[in-house]
Short mmCIF file of C-alpha atoms in Angstrom, two decimals:
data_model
loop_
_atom_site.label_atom_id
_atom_site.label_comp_id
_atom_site.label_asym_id
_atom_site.label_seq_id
_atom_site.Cartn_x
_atom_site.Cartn_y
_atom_site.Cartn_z
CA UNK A 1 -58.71 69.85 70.40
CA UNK A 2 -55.08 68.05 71.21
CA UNK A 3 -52.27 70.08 72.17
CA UNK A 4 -49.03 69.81 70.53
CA UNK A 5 -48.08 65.90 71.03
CA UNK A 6 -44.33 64.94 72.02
CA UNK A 7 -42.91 61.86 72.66
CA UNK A 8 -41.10 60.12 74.58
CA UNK A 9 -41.54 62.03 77.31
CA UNK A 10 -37.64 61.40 79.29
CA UNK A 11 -34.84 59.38 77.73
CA UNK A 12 -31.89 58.66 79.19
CA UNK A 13 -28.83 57.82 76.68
CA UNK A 14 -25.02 57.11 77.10
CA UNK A 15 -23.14 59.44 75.64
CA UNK A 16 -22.00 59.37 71.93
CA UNK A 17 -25.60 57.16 71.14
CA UNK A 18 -28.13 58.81 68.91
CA UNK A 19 -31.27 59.93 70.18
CA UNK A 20 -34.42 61.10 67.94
CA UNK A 21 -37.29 63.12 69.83
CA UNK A 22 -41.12 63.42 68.16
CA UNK A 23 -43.42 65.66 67.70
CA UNK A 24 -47.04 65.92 66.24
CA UNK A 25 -48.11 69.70 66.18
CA UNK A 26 -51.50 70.99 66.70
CA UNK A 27 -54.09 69.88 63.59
CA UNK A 28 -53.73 72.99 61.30
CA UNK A 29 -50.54 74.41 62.32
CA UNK A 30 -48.07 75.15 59.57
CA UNK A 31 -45.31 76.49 61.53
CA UNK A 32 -43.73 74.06 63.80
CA UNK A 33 -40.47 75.25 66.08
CA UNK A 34 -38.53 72.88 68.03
CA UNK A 35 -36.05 74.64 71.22
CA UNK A 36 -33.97 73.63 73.55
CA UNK A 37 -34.49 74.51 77.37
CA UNK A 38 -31.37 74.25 79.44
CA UNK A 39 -32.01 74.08 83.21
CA UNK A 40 -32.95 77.58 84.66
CA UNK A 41 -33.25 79.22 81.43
CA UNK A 42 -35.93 79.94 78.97
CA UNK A 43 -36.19 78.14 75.86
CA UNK A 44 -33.87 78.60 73.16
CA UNK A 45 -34.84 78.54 69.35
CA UNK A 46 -32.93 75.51 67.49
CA UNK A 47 -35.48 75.62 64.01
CA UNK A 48 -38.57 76.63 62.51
CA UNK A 49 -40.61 75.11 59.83
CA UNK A 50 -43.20 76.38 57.39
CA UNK A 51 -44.61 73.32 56.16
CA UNK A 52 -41.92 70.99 55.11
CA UNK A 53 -39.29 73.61 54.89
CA UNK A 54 -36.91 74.80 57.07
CA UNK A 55 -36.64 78.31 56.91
CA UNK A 56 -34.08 79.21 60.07
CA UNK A 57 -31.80 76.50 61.22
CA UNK A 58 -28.96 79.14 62.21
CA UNK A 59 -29.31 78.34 65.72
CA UNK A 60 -29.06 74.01 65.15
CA UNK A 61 -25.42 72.73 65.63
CA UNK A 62 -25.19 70.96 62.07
CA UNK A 63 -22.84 68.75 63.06
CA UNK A 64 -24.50 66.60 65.54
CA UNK A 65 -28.40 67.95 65.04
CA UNK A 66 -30.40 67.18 62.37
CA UNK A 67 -34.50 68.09 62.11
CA UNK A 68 -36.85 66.60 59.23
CA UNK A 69 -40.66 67.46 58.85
CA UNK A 70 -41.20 65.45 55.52
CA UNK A 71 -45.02 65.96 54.81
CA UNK A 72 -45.34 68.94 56.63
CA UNK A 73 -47.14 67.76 59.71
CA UNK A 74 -45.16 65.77 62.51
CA UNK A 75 -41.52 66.06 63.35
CA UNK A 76 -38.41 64.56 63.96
CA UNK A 77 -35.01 65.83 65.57
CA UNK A 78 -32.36 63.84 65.72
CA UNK A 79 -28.79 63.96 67.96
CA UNK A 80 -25.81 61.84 66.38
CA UNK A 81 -23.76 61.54 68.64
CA UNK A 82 -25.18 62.55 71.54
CA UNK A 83 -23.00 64.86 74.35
CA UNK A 84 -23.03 65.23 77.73
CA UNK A 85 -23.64 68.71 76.98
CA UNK A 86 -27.06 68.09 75.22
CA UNK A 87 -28.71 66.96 78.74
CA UNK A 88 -31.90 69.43 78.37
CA UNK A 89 -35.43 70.17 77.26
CA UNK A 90 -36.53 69.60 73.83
CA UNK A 91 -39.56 71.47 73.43
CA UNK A 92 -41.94 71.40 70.20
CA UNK A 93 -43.86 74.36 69.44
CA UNK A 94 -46.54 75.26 66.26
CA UNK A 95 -48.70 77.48 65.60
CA UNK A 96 -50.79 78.68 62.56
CA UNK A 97 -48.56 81.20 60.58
CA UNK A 98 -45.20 82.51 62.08
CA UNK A 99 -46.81 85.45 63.60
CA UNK A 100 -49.21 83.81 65.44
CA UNK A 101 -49.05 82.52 69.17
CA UNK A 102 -46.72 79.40 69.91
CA UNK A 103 -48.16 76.45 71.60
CA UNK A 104 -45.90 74.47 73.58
CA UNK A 105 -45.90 70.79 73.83
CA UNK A 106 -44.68 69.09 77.26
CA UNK A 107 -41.15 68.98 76.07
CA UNK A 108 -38.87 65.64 75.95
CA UNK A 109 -36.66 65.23 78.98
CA UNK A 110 -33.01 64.28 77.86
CA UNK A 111 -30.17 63.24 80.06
CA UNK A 112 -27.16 61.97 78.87
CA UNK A 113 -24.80 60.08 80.78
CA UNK B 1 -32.36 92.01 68.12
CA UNK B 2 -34.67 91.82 71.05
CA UNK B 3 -33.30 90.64 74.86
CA UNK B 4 -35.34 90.33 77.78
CA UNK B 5 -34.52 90.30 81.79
CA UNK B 6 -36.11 89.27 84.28
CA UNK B 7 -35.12 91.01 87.35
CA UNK B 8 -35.91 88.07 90.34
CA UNK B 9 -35.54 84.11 90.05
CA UNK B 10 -37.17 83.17 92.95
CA UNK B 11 -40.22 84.68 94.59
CA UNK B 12 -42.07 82.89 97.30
CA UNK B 13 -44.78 84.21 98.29
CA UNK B 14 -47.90 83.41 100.74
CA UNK B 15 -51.46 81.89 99.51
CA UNK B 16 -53.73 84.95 98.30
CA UNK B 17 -51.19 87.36 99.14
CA UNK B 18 -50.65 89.96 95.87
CA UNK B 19 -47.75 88.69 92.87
CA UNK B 20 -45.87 90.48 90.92
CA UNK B 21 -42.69 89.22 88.89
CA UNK B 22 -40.73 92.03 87.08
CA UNK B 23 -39.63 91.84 83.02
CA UNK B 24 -37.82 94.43 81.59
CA UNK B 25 -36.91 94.51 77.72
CA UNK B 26 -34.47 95.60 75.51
CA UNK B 27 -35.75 96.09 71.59
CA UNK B 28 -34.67 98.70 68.43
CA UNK B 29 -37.74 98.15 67.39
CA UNK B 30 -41.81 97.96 68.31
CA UNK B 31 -42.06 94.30 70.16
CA UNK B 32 -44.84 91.99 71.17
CA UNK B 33 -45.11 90.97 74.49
CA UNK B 34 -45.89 87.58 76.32
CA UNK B 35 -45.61 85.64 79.69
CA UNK B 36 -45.68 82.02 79.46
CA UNK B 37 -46.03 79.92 82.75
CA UNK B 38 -44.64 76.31 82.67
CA UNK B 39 -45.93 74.23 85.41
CA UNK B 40 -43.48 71.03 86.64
CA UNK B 41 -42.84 68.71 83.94
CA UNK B 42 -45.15 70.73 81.56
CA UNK B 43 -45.06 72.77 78.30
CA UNK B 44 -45.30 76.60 78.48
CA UNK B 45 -48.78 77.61 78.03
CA UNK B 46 -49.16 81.43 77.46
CA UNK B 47 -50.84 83.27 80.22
CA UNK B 48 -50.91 86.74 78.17
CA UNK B 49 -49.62 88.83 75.55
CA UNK B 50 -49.60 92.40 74.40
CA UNK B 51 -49.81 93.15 70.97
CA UNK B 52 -50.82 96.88 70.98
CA UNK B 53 -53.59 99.01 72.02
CA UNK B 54 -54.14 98.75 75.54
CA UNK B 55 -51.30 98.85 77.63
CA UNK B 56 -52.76 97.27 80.34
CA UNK B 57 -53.51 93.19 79.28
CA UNK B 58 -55.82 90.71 81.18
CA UNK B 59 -54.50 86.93 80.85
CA UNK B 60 -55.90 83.10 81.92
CA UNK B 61 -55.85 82.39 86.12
CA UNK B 62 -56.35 85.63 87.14
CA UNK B 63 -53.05 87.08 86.12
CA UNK B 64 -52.39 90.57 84.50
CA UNK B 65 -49.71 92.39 83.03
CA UNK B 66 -48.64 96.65 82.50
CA UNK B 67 -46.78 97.31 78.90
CA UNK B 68 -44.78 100.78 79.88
CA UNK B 69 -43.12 101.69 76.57
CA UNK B 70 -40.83 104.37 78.51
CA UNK B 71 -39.54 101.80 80.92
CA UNK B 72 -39.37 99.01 78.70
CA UNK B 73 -41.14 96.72 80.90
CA UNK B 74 -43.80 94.45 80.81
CA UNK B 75 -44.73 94.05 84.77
CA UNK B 76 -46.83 90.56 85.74
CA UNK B 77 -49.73 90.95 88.99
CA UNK B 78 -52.05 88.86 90.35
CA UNK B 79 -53.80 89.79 93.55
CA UNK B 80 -54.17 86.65 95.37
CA UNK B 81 -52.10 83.96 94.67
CA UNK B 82 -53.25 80.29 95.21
CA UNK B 83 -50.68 77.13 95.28
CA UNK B 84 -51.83 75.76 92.12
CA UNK B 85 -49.50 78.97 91.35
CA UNK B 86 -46.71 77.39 92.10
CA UNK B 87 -44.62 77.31 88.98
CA UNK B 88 -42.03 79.06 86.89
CA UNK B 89 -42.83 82.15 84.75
CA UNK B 90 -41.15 83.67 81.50
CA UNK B 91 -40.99 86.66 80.00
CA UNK B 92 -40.59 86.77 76.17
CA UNK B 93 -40.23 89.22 73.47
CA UNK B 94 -40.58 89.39 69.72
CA UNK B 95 -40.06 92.27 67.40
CA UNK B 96 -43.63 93.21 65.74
CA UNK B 97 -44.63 91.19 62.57
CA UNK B 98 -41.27 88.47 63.79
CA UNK B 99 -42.09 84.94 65.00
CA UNK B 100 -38.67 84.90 66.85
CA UNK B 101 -39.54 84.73 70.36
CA UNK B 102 -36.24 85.67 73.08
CA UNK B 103 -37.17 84.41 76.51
CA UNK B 104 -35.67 85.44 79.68
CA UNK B 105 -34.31 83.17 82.42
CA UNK B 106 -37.35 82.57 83.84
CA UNK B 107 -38.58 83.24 87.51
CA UNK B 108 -39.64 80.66 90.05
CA UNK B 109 -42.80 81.38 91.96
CA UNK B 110 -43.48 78.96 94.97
CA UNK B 111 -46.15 79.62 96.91
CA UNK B 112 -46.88 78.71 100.95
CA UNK B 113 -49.86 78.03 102.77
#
């Protein structure tokens, strides 16, 4: 069975472009989380989806972050415009109901000059 | 809200000598349990969790890990470490029933030949 997909898998950007990162959760998975992973720390959460809806976005900076999941499979988050601040790890995440274990994909490697 | 600590960020260690990295927890409520290992340029991929019941909890590669409710920790051990070991370890917390998972920093485990 395939892992949680992500792609790309590094992008570098000049500040104040936009940058979109992908993911494709595991086949089944209704709950899909994207976080962020700042160097020597642990991930942080940004948003979780049930489906197509976003049920906590509190900790996604609205102003330059934006997350879709339109049919309720694969994933999109967005940065507009990107910082020099934002140079981290997007990781995806899903699993089959909220409670259950997360599965990580291999995370998107951003750096932002 | 849950928080969680891990007490060392760098442990090297010599190949199949004994492991163990130290989590300690802070919760108001029951938690869940889990260590996650993320090897270079990888995706977490859970290595255990504790849920309830036993307190001691058997993981993937070896590992294990000691849920003591009165010290609020949740202790990771393996007995002989191999390079392939070589990699950085979190600690993470949820409260029971939540799908919010709070990592700590992380700790890096290099191993030596």
């Amino acid at each position: 069975e395939a892992g949680v997909v992500q792609s790309p898998r590094y992008k570098i950007i000049e500040k104040k472009q936009p940058v979109a990162f992908w993911c494709n959760p595991i086949s089944g998975h209704n709950t899909l989380y994207w976080y962020l992973q700042n160097l020597g720390q642990g991930p942080e959460l940004l948003i979780r989806y049930e489906n197509e809806e976003a049920v906590d976005d509190s900790q996604l900076p609205k102003d330059r972050f934006s997350a879709e999941r339109l049919k309720g499979v694969d994933s999109t988050l967005k940065i507009q415009p990107a910082e020099l601040g934002d140079s981290a790890v997007y990781l995806c995440a899903s699993s089959s109901q909220p409670q259950e274990t997360q599965y990580f994909g291999p995370g998107t490697r951003l750096l932002v000059l | 809200a849950q928080s969680v600590t891990q007490l060392d960020s760098q442990v090297p260690v010599f190949e199949e000598a004994p492991v163990e990295l130290r989590c300690n927890y802070s919760s108001s409520v029951s938690v869940y349990l889990f260590w996650y290992v993320q090897y270079p340029n990888q995706g977490l991929q859970l290595l255990l969790k504790y849920l309830s019941g036993s307190t001691l909890v058997k993981g993937i590669n070896g590992f294990e890990a000691e849920f003591n409710k009165s010290q609020t920790s949740f202790h990771l051990r393996k007995p002989s470490v191999h390079i392939s070991d070589t990699a950085e370890y979190f600690c993470a917390v949820s409260g029971v029933g939540d799908y919010k998972l709070s990592f700590g920093a992380g700790t890096t485990v290099t191993v030596r030949a």
